[in-house]
mmCIF file of N, CA and C in Angstrom:
data_model
loop_
_atom_site.group_PDB
_atom_site.id
_atom_site.type_symbol
_atom_site.label_atom_id
_atom_site.label_comp_id
_atom_site.label_asym_id
_atom_site.label_seq_id
_atom_site.Cartn_x
_atom_site.Cartn_y
_atom_site.Cartn_z
ATOM 1 N N UNK O 1 -1.794 23.209 -6.644
ATOM 2 C CA UNK O 1 -1.242 22.165 -5.810
ATOM 3 C C UNK O 1 -2.260 21.765 -4.756
ATOM 4 N N UNK O 2 -2.259 20.500 -4.445
ATOM 5 C CA UNK O 2 -3.054 19.986 -3.333
ATOM 6 C C UNK O 2 -2.076 19.458 -2.299
ATOM 7 N N UNK O 3 -2.182 19.970 -1.087
ATOM 8 C CA UNK O 3 -1.305 19.540 -0.006
ATOM 9 C C UNK O 3 -2.093 18.621 0.919
ATOM 10 N N UNK O 4 -1.494 17.534 1.320
ATOM 11 C CA UNK O 4 -2.134 16.592 2.236
ATOM 12 C C UNK O 4 -1.568 16.804 3.634
ATOM 13 N N UNK O 5 -2.272 17.577 4.432
ATOM 14 C CA UNK O 5 -1.856 17.738 5.821
ATOM 15 C C UNK O 5 -3.104 17.941 6.670
ATOM 16 N N UNK O 6 -2.964 17.602 7.931
ATOM 17 C CA UNK O 6 -4.089 17.695 8.860
ATOM 18 C C UNK O 6 -4.162 19.095 9.448
ATOM 19 N N UNK O 7 -5.189 19.317 10.223
ATOM 20 C CA UNK O 7 -5.365 20.596 10.888
ATOM 21 C C UNK O 7 -4.263 20.751 11.941
ATOM 22 N N UNK O 8 -3.386 21.741 11.780
ATOM 23 C CA UNK O 8 -2.267 21.882 12.717
ATOM 24 C C UNK O 8 -2.705 22.110 14.162
ATOM 25 N N UNK O 9 -3.851 22.735 14.379
ATOM 26 C CA UNK O 9 -4.278 23.006 15.745
ATOM 27 C C UNK O 9 -4.626 21.721 16.494
ATOM 28 N N UNK O 10 -5.222 20.765 15.830
ATOM 29 C CA UNK O 10 -5.509 19.503 16.507
ATOM 30 C C UNK O 10 -4.228 18.720 16.760
ATOM 31 N N UNK O 11 -3.283 18.771 15.829
ATOM 32 C CA UNK O 11 -2.038 18.027 16.018
ATOM 33 C C UNK O 11 -1.186 18.652 17.109
ATOM 34 N N UNK O 12 -1.079 19.967 17.144
ATOM 35 C CA UNK O 12 -0.290 20.615 18.190
ATOM 36 C C UNK O 12 -0.955 20.439 19.542
ATOM 37 N N UNK O 13 -2.278 20.531 19.582
ATOM 38 C CA UNK O 13 -2.987 20.281 20.838
ATOM 39 C C UNK O 13 -2.781 18.836 21.285
ATOM 40 N N UNK O 14 -2.716 17.911 20.338
ATOM 41 C CA UNK O 14 -2.473 16.508 20.688
ATOM 42 C C UNK O 14 -1.067 16.319 21.247
ATOM 43 N N UNK O 15 -0.095 17.078 20.770
ATOM 44 C CA UNK O 15 1.254 16.977 21.336
ATOM 45 C C UNK O 15 1.295 17.488 22.773
ATOM 46 N N UNK O 16 0.578 18.569 23.050
ATOM 47 C CA UNK O 16 0.467 19.056 24.427
ATOM 48 C C UNK O 16 -0.249 18.009 25.273
ATOM 49 N N UNK O 17 -1.301 17.424 24.713
ATOM 50 C CA UNK O 17 -2.039 16.380 25.425
ATOM 51 C C UNK O 17 -1.160 15.159 25.678
ATOM 52 N N UNK O 18 -0.228 14.877 24.786
ATOM 53 C CA UNK O 18 0.678 13.744 24.986
ATOM 54 C C UNK O 18 1.573 13.983 26.193
ATOM 55 N N UNK O 19 2.060 15.200 26.336
ATOM 56 C CA UNK O 19 2.881 15.521 27.513
ATOM 57 C C UNK O 19 2.061 15.365 28.785
ATOM 58 N N UNK O 20 0.844 15.880 28.773
ATOM 59 C CA UNK O 20 -0.047 15.732 29.925
ATOM 60 C C UNK O 20 -0.357 14.255 30.173
ATOM 61 N N UNK O 21 -0.610 13.513 29.108
ATOM 62 C CA UNK O 21 -0.930 12.093 29.242
ATOM 63 C C UNK O 21 0.227 11.297 29.817
ATOM 64 N N UNK O 22 1.459 11.602 29.388
ATOM 65 C CA UNK O 22 2.622 10.913 29.943
ATOM 66 C C UNK O 22 2.764 11.192 31.436
ATOM 67 N N UNK O 23 2.587 12.430 31.819
ATOM 68 C CA UNK O 23 2.681 12.782 33.229
ATOM 69 C C UNK O 23 1.583 12.098 34.035
ATOM 70 N N UNK O 24 0.371 12.118 33.505
ATOM 71 C CA UNK O 24 -0.760 11.510 34.213
ATOM 72 C C UNK O 24 -0.594 9.997 34.310
ATOM 73 N N UNK O 25 -0.175 9.359 33.249
ATOM 74 C CA UNK O 25 0.003 7.909 33.253
ATOM 75 C C UNK O 25 1.165 7.495 34.142
ATOM 76 N N UNK O 26 2.150 8.352 34.293
ATOM 77 C CA UNK O 26 3.284 8.051 35.143
ATOM 78 C C UNK O 26 2.869 8.063 36.610
ATOM 79 N N UNK O 27 1.992 8.996 36.958
ATOM 80 C CA UNK O 27 1.569 9.144 38.352
ATOM 81 C C UNK O 27 0.699 7.991 38.819
ATOM 82 N N UNK O 28 -0.275 7.600 38.017
ATOM 83 C CA UNK O 28 -1.180 6.513 38.400
ATOM 84 C C UNK O 28 -1.818 5.945 37.139
ATOM 85 N N UNK O 29 -2.406 4.782 37.290
ATOM 86 C CA UNK O 29 -3.034 4.149 36.133
ATOM 87 C C UNK O 29 -4.271 4.941 35.719
ATOM 88 N N UNK O 30 -4.416 5.099 34.422
ATOM 89 C CA UNK O 30 -5.634 5.698 33.879
ATOM 90 C C UNK O 30 -5.929 5.007 32.554
ATOM 91 N N UNK O 31 -7.188 4.996 32.143
ATOM 92 C CA UNK O 31 -7.508 4.378 30.857
ATOM 93 C C UNK O 31 -6.808 5.056 29.686
ATOM 94 N N UNK O 32 -6.385 6.279 29.908
ATOM 95 C CA UNK O 32 -5.684 7.018 28.858
ATOM 96 C C UNK O 32 -4.340 6.364 28.533
ATOM 97 N N UNK O 33 -3.825 5.562 29.445
ATOM 98 C CA UNK O 33 -2.557 4.889 29.225
ATOM 99 C C UNK O 33 -2.613 3.971 28.000
ATOM 100 N N UNK O 34 -3.749 3.326 27.777
ATOM 101 C CA UNK O 34 -3.897 2.430 26.623
ATOM 102 C C UNK O 34 -3.758 3.222 25.319
ATOM 103 N N UNK O 35 -4.399 4.394 25.260
ATOM 104 C CA UNK O 35 -4.293 5.225 24.066
ATOM 105 C C UNK O 35 -2.872 5.749 23.896
ATOM 106 N N UNK O 36 -2.214 6.112 25.011
ATOM 107 C CA UNK O 36 -0.832 6.593 24.926
ATOM 108 C C UNK O 36 0.095 5.495 24.407
ATOM 109 N N UNK O 37 -0.085 4.297 24.899
ATOM 110 C CA UNK O 37 0.760 3.185 24.450
ATOM 111 C C UNK O 37 0.527 2.914 22.967
ATOM 112 N N UNK O 38 -0.737 2.910 22.549
ATOM 113 C CA UNK O 38 -1.035 2.705 21.131
ATOM 114 C C UNK O 38 -0.416 3.764 20.248
ATOM 115 N N UNK O 39 -0.492 5.004 20.681
ATOM 116 C CA UNK O 39 0.077 6.103 19.905
ATOM 117 C C UNK O 39 1.589 5.963 19.818
ATOM 118 N N UNK O 40 2.251 5.803 20.937
ATOM 119 C CA UNK O 40 3.707 5.762 20.937
ATOM 120 C C UNK O 40 4.263 4.510 20.273
ATOM 121 N N UNK O 41 3.567 3.398 20.364
ATOM 122 C CA UNK O 41 4.043 2.201 19.673
ATOM 123 C C UNK O 41 4.018 2.377 18.154
ATOM 124 N N UNK O 42 3.106 3.199 17.661
ATOM 125 C CA UNK O 42 3.045 3.444 16.227
ATOM 126 C C UNK O 42 3.922 4.613 15.797
ATOM 127 N N UNK O 43 4.194 5.529 16.692
ATOM 128 C CA UNK O 43 4.936 6.735 16.331
ATOM 129 C C UNK O 43 6.439 6.597 16.545
ATOM 130 N N UNK O 44 6.862 6.015 17.649
ATOM 131 C CA UNK O 44 8.285 5.970 17.993
ATOM 132 C C UNK O 44 9.178 5.307 16.950
ATOM 133 N N UNK O 45 8.781 4.220 16.305
ATOM 134 C CA UNK O 45 9.695 3.638 15.313
ATOM 135 C C UNK O 45 10.071 4.599 14.186
ATOM 136 N N UNK O 46 9.191 5.528 13.845
ATOM 137 C CA UNK O 46 9.480 6.452 12.748
ATOM 138 C C UNK O 46 10.466 7.531 13.153
ATOM 139 N N UNK O 47 10.658 7.747 14.439
ATOM 140 C CA UNK O 47 11.644 8.734 14.876
ATOM 141 C C UNK O 47 13.067 8.284 14.588
ATOM 142 N N UNK O 48 13.277 6.971 14.498
ATOM 143 C CA UNK O 48 14.615 6.433 14.310
ATOM 144 C C UNK O 48 14.896 6.048 12.865
ATOM 145 N N UNK O 49 13.990 6.389 11.971
ATOM 146 C CA UNK O 49 14.158 6.073 10.557
ATOM 147 C C UNK O 49 14.869 7.239 9.896
ATOM 148 N N UNK O 50 15.938 6.986 9.162
ATOM 149 C CA UNK O 50 16.792 8.057 8.656
ATOM 150 C C UNK O 50 16.274 8.699 7.368
ATOM 151 N N UNK O 51 15.535 7.991 6.554
ATOM 152 C CA UNK O 51 15.131 8.561 5.269
ATOM 153 C C UNK O 51 13.826 9.350 5.407
ATOM 154 N N UNK O 52 13.515 10.199 4.442
ATOM 155 C CA UNK O 52 12.273 10.989 4.520
ATOM 156 C C UNK O 52 11.048 10.082 4.558
ATOM 157 N N UNK O 53 10.063 10.528 5.323
ATOM 158 C CA UNK O 53 8.822 9.758 5.475
ATOM 159 C C UNK O 53 7.673 10.518 4.834
ATOM 160 N N UNK O 54 6.633 9.797 4.521
ATOM 161 C CA UNK O 54 5.438 10.393 3.960
ATOM 162 C C UNK O 54 4.377 10.492 5.046
ATOM 163 N N UNK O 55 3.488 11.453 4.889
ATOM 164 C CA UNK O 55 2.495 11.752 5.903
ATOM 165 C C UNK O 55 1.551 10.580 6.164
ATOM 166 N N UNK O 56 1.253 9.780 5.165
ATOM 167 C CA UNK O 56 0.269 8.720 5.364
ATOM 168 C C UNK O 56 0.757 7.635 6.319
ATOM 169 N N UNK O 57 2.050 7.625 6.651
ATOM 170 C CA UNK O 57 2.540 6.672 7.639
ATOM 171 C C UNK O 57 1.995 6.974 9.036
ATOM 172 N N UNK O 58 1.570 8.203 9.279
ATOM 173 C CA UNK O 58 1.017 8.575 10.584
ATOM 174 C C UNK O 58 -0.464 8.245 10.707
ATOM 175 N N UNK O 59 -1.109 7.847 9.636
ATOM 176 C CA UNK O 59 -2.552 7.618 9.657
ATOM 177 C C UNK O 59 -3.003 6.656 10.752
ATOM 178 N N UNK O 60 -2.341 5.524 10.980
ATOM 179 C CA UNK O 60 -2.820 4.633 12.043
ATOM 180 C C UNK O 60 -2.715 5.228 13.446
ATOM 181 N N UNK O 61 -1.860 6.208 13.649
ATOM 182 C CA UNK O 61 -1.695 6.801 14.978
ATOM 183 C C UNK O 61 -2.731 7.881 15.271
ATOM 184 N N UNK O 62 -3.407 8.399 14.264
ATOM 185 C CA UNK O 62 -4.324 9.528 14.454
ATOM 186 C C UNK O 62 -5.470 9.211 15.417
ATOM 187 N N UNK O 63 -6.143 8.064 15.329
ATOM 188 C CA UNK O 63 -7.209 7.804 16.313
ATOM 189 C C UNK O 63 -6.695 7.825 17.754
ATOM 190 N N UNK O 64 -5.496 7.298 17.974
ATOM 191 C CA UNK O 64 -4.941 7.317 19.322
ATOM 192 C C UNK O 64 -4.611 8.741 19.760
ATOM 193 N N UNK O 65 -4.108 9.553 18.834
ATOM 194 C CA UNK O 65 -3.813 10.953 19.147
ATOM 195 C C UNK O 65 -5.073 11.681 19.591
ATOM 196 N N UNK O 66 -6.162 11.465 18.879
ATOM 197 C CA UNK O 66 -7.392 12.167 19.202
ATOM 198 C C UNK O 66 -8.015 11.639 20.499
ATOM 199 N N UNK O 67 -7.839 10.357 20.797
ATOM 200 C CA UNK O 67 -8.302 9.819 22.079
ATOM 201 C C UNK O 67 -7.527 10.433 23.239
ATOM 202 N N UNK O 68 -6.231 10.591 23.064
ATOM 203 C CA UNK O 68 -5.414 11.228 24.098
ATOM 204 C C UNK O 68 -5.825 12.685 24.261
ATOM 205 N N UNK O 69 -6.084 13.368 23.164
ATOM 206 C CA UNK O 69 -6.537 14.768 23.232
ATOM 207 C C UNK O 69 -7.872 14.860 23.960
ATOM 208 N N UNK O 70 -8.808 14.000 23.628
ATOM 209 C CA UNK O 70 -10.119 14.025 24.293
ATOM 210 C C UNK O 70 -9.979 13.694 25.776
ATOM 211 N N UNK O 71 -9.149 12.721 26.109
ATOM 212 C CA UNK O 71 -8.942 12.383 27.519
ATOM 213 C C UNK O 71 -8.294 13.512 28.290
ATOM 214 N N UNK O 72 -7.369 14.212 27.661
ATOM 215 C CA UNK O 72 -6.713 15.333 28.331
ATOM 216 C C UNK O 72 -7.679 16.486 28.542
ATOM 217 N N UNK O 73 -8.531 16.745 27.565
ATOM 218 C CA UNK O 73 -9.545 17.790 27.751
ATOM 219 C C UNK O 73 -10.501 17.422 28.880
ATOM 220 N N UNK O 74 -10.832 16.145 28.971
ATOM 221 C CA UNK O 74 -11.711 15.692 30.054
ATOM 222 C C UNK O 74 -11.021 15.884 31.397
ATOM 223 N N UNK O 75 -9.755 15.485 31.484
ATOM 224 C CA UNK O 75 -9.015 15.623 32.737
ATOM 225 C C UNK O 75 -8.824 17.081 33.119
ATOM 226 N N UNK O 76 -8.616 17.919 32.134
ATOM 227 C CA UNK O 76 -8.385 19.341 32.395
ATOM 228 C C UNK O 76 -9.595 19.984 33.051
ATOM 229 N N UNK O 77 -10.775 19.530 32.704
ATOM 230 C CA UNK O 77 -11.986 20.153 33.206
ATOM 231 C C UNK O 77 -12.555 19.539 34.459
ATOM 232 N N UNK O 78 -11.906 18.530 35.032
ATOM 233 C CA UNK O 78 -12.447 17.913 36.246
ATOM 234 C C UNK O 78 -12.511 18.927 37.369
ATOM 235 N N UNK O 79 -13.667 19.021 37.978
ATOM 236 C CA UNK O 79 -13.868 19.957 39.072
ATOM 237 C C UNK O 79 -14.288 21.346 38.612
ATOM 238 N N UNK O 80 -14.163 21.619 37.321
ATOM 239 C CA UNK O 80 -14.533 22.937 36.829
ATOM 240 C C UNK O 80 -14.927 22.822 35.359
ATOM 241 N N UNK O 81 -16.200 22.862 35.090
ATOM 242 C CA UNK O 81 -16.670 22.716 33.714
ATOM 243 C C UNK O 81 -16.382 23.938 32.853
ATOM 244 N N UNK O 82 -16.216 25.099 33.446
ATOM 245 C CA UNK O 82 -15.980 26.289 32.628
ATOM 246 C C UNK O 82 -14.622 26.251 31.954
ATOM 247 N N UNK O 83 -13.611 25.632 32.607
ATOM 248 C CA UNK O 83 -12.297 25.540 31.960
ATOM 249 C C UNK O 83 -12.352 24.672 30.713
ATOM 250 N N UNK O 84 -13.018 23.543 30.820
ATOM 251 C CA UNK O 84 -13.150 22.665 29.660
ATOM 252 C C UNK O 84 -13.917 23.366 28.555
ATOM 253 N N UNK O 85 -14.954 24.089 28.924
ATOM 254 C CA UNK O 85 -15.745 24.807 27.930
ATOM 255 C C UNK O 85 -14.934 25.857 27.203
ATOM 256 N N UNK O 86 -14.123 26.598 27.937
ATOM 257 C CA UNK O 86 -13.318 27.644 27.314
ATOM 258 C C UNK O 86 -12.248 27.040 26.416
ATOM 259 N N UNK O 87 -11.533 26.038 26.919
ATOM 260 C CA UNK O 87 -10.489 25.408 26.113
ATOM 261 C C UNK O 87 -11.099 24.705 24.906
ATOM 262 N N UNK O 88 -12.198 23.995 25.120
ATOM 263 C CA UNK O 88 -12.872 23.312 24.011
ATOM 264 C C UNK O 88 -13.383 24.291 22.965
ATOM 265 N N UNK O 89 -13.972 25.418 23.422
ATOM 266 C CA UNK O 89 -14.476 26.419 22.484
ATOM 267 C C UNK O 89 -13.324 27.050 21.702
ATOM 268 N N UNK O 90 -12.220 27.343 22.388
ATOM 269 C CA UNK O 90 -11.061 27.917 21.705
ATOM 270 C C UNK O 90 -10.521 26.947 20.658
ATOM 271 N N UNK O 91 -10.386 25.689 21.038
ATOM 272 C CA UNK O 91 -9.871 24.692 20.103
ATOM 273 C C UNK O 91 -10.818 24.530 18.918
ATOM 274 N N UNK O 92 -12.125 24.548 19.173
ATOM 275 C CA UNK O 92 -13.103 24.422 18.092
ATOM 276 C C UNK O 92 -13.006 25.608 17.136
ATOM 277 N N UNK O 93 -12.960 26.817 17.673
ATOM 278 C CA UNK O 93 -12.872 28.015 16.829
ATOM 279 C C UNK O 93 -11.566 28.014 16.040
ATOM 280 N N UNK O 94 -10.474 27.650 16.689
ATOM 281 C CA UNK O 94 -9.180 27.607 15.989
ATOM 282 C C UNK O 94 -9.203 26.574 14.872
ATOM 283 N N UNK O 95 -9.809 25.415 15.107
ATOM 284 C CA UNK O 95 -9.868 24.366 14.079
ATOM 285 C C UNK O 95 -10.757 24.775 12.911
ATOM 286 N N UNK O 96 -11.874 25.431 13.193
ATOM 287 C CA UNK O 96 -12.756 25.892 12.115
ATOM 288 C C UNK O 96 -12.062 26.997 11.313
ATOM 289 N N UNK O 97 -11.384 27.911 11.997
ATOM 290 C CA UNK O 97 -10.648 28.966 11.289
ATOM 291 C C UNK O 97 -9.538 28.372 10.428
ATOM 292 N N UNK O 98 -8.843 27.368 10.945
ATOM 293 C CA UNK O 98 -7.785 26.718 10.166
ATOM 294 C C UNK O 98 -8.368 25.989 8.967
ATOM 295 N N UNK O 99 -9.516 25.360 9.153
ATOM 296 C CA UNK O 99 -10.171 24.700 8.026
ATOM 297 C C UNK O 99 -10.521 25.710 6.945
ATOM 298 N N UNK O 100 -11.052 26.854 7.348
ATOM 299 C CA UNK O 100 -11.392 27.893 6.377
ATOM 300 C C UNK O 100 -10.121 28.396 5.683
ATOM 301 N N UNK O 101 -9.033 28.617 6.444
ATOM 302 C CA UNK O 101 -7.803 29.173 5.887
ATOM 303 C C UNK O 101 -7.144 28.207 4.912
ATOM 304 N N UNK O 102 -7.062 26.926 5.269
ATOM 305 C CA UNK O 102 -6.350 25.964 4.439
ATOM 306 C C UNK O 102 -7.256 25.170 3.500
ATOM 307 N N UNK O 103 -8.534 25.481 3.436
ATOM 308 C CA UNK O 103 -9.449 24.749 2.559
ATOM 309 C C UNK O 103 -8.999 24.757 1.099
ATOM 310 N N UNK O 104 -8.591 25.893 0.538
ATOM 311 C CA UNK O 104 -8.140 25.862 -0.865
ATOM 312 C C UNK O 104 -6.909 24.996 -1.084
ATOM 313 N N UNK O 105 -6.053 24.909 -0.088
ATOM 314 C CA UNK O 105 -4.800 24.163 -0.239
ATOM 315 C C UNK O 105 -5.046 22.659 -0.183
ATOM 316 N N UNK O 106 -5.949 22.218 0.682
ATOM 317 C CA UNK O 106 -6.172 20.773 0.831
ATOM 318 C C UNK O 106 -7.204 20.233 -0.155
ATOM 319 N N UNK O 107 -7.939 21.115 -0.827
ATOM 320 C CA UNK O 107 -8.949 20.642 -1.779
ATOM 321 C C UNK O 107 -8.621 20.976 -3.224
ATOM 322 N N UNK O 108 -7.644 21.825 -3.451
ATOM 323 C CA UNK O 108 -7.269 22.161 -4.818
ATOM 324 C C UNK O 108 -8.093 23.275 -5.433
ATOM 325 N N UNK O 109 -8.746 24.085 -4.617
ATOM 326 C CA UNK O 109 -9.483 25.237 -5.132
ATOM 327 C C UNK O 109 -8.464 26.240 -5.676
ATOM 328 N N UNK O 110 -8.637 26.711 -6.909
ATOM 329 C CA UNK O 110 -7.653 27.646 -7.481
ATOM 330 C C UNK O 110 -7.602 28.972 -6.716
ATOM 331 N N UNK O 111 -6.414 29.357 -6.316
ATOM 332 C CA UNK O 111 -6.177 30.652 -5.681
ATOM 333 C C UNK O 111 -4.889 31.210 -6.270
ATOM 334 N N UNK O 112 -4.671 32.512 -6.172
ATOM 335 C CA UNK O 112 -3.411 33.084 -6.669
ATOM 336 C C UNK O 112 -2.204 32.505 -5.924
ATOM 337 N N UNK O 113 -1.083 32.458 -6.614
ATOM 338 C CA UNK O 113 0.122 31.842 -6.061
ATOM 339 C C UNK O 113 0.568 32.541 -4.775
ATOM 340 N N UNK O 114 0.443 33.839 -4.718
ATOM 341 C CA UNK O 114 0.818 34.571 -3.503
ATOM 342 C C UNK O 114 -0.021 34.152 -2.307
ATOM 343 N N UNK O 115 -1.298 33.950 -2.501
ATOM 344 C CA UNK O 115 -2.172 33.474 -1.417
ATOM 345 C C UNK O 115 -1.757 32.078 -0.984
ATOM 346 N N UNK O 116 -1.416 31.254 -1.970
ATOM 347 C CA UNK O 116 -1.004 29.885 -1.665
ATOM 348 C C UNK O 116 0.272 29.893 -0.817
ATOM 349 N N UNK O 117 1.233 30.774 -1.168
ATOM 350 C CA UNK O 117 2.478 30.860 -0.401
ATOM 351 C C UNK O 117 2.229 31.296 1.039
ATOM 352 N N UNK O 118 1.264 32.185 1.253
ATOM 353 C CA UNK O 118 0.947 32.642 2.607
ATOM 354 C C UNK O 118 0.329 31.534 3.458
ATOM 355 N N UNK O 119 -0.221 30.533 2.820
ATOM 356 C CA UNK O 119 -0.854 29.438 3.555
ATOM 357 C C UNK O 119 0.116 28.320 3.928
ATOM 358 N N UNK O 120 1.357 28.431 3.503
ATOM 359 C CA UNK O 120 2.356 27.427 3.853
ATOM 360 C C UNK O 120 2.937 27.763 5.226
ATOM 361 N N UNK O 121 2.865 26.841 6.156
ATOM 362 C CA UNK O 121 3.383 27.078 7.505
ATOM 363 C C UNK O 121 4.902 27.121 7.536
ATOM 364 N N UNK O 122 5.519 26.253 6.747
ATOM 365 C CA UNK O 122 6.973 26.129 6.769
ATOM 366 C C UNK O 122 7.515 26.306 5.372
ATOM 367 N N UNK O 123 8.696 26.904 5.246
ATOM 368 C CA UNK O 123 9.308 27.076 3.934
ATOM 369 C C UNK O 123 9.647 25.742 3.284
ATOM 370 N N UNK O 124 9.856 24.718 4.084
ATOM 371 C CA UNK O 124 10.182 23.418 3.530
ATOM 372 C C UNK O 124 9.003 22.793 2.789
ATOM 373 N N UNK O 125 7.792 23.308 2.992
ATOM 374 C CA UNK O 125 6.618 22.796 2.280
ATOM 375 C C UNK O 125 6.620 23.218 0.823
ATOM 376 N N UNK O 126 7.291 24.295 0.505
ATOM 377 C CA UNK O 126 7.235 24.845 -0.859
ATOM 378 C C UNK O 126 8.242 24.142 -1.734
#
């Protein structure tokens, strides 16, 4: 089986960044507001759709998600470069480890079925 899904660490980090971005944009204007608006304008309509959706519907929102993530990492490190370095290094290591772990699943490299089952994050994926 080949599964089409993105790196969960970047997506979960982007959700945390979205919360930070909403709070930051609420307090005062920032250029990150444009990326937040772009992301939410593409994402919110799908929350109200009742039937199952396919992953490729999120593709147009991904650049905005990553811009919000990058802006949040930049904001997090203002005044202290070591915090940004630590968070950035952790996120990089986690993303590389996730790429290594899920590489057979997203590329179709043959692995035993038991290994494949261990790589599924949710039972609903199986």
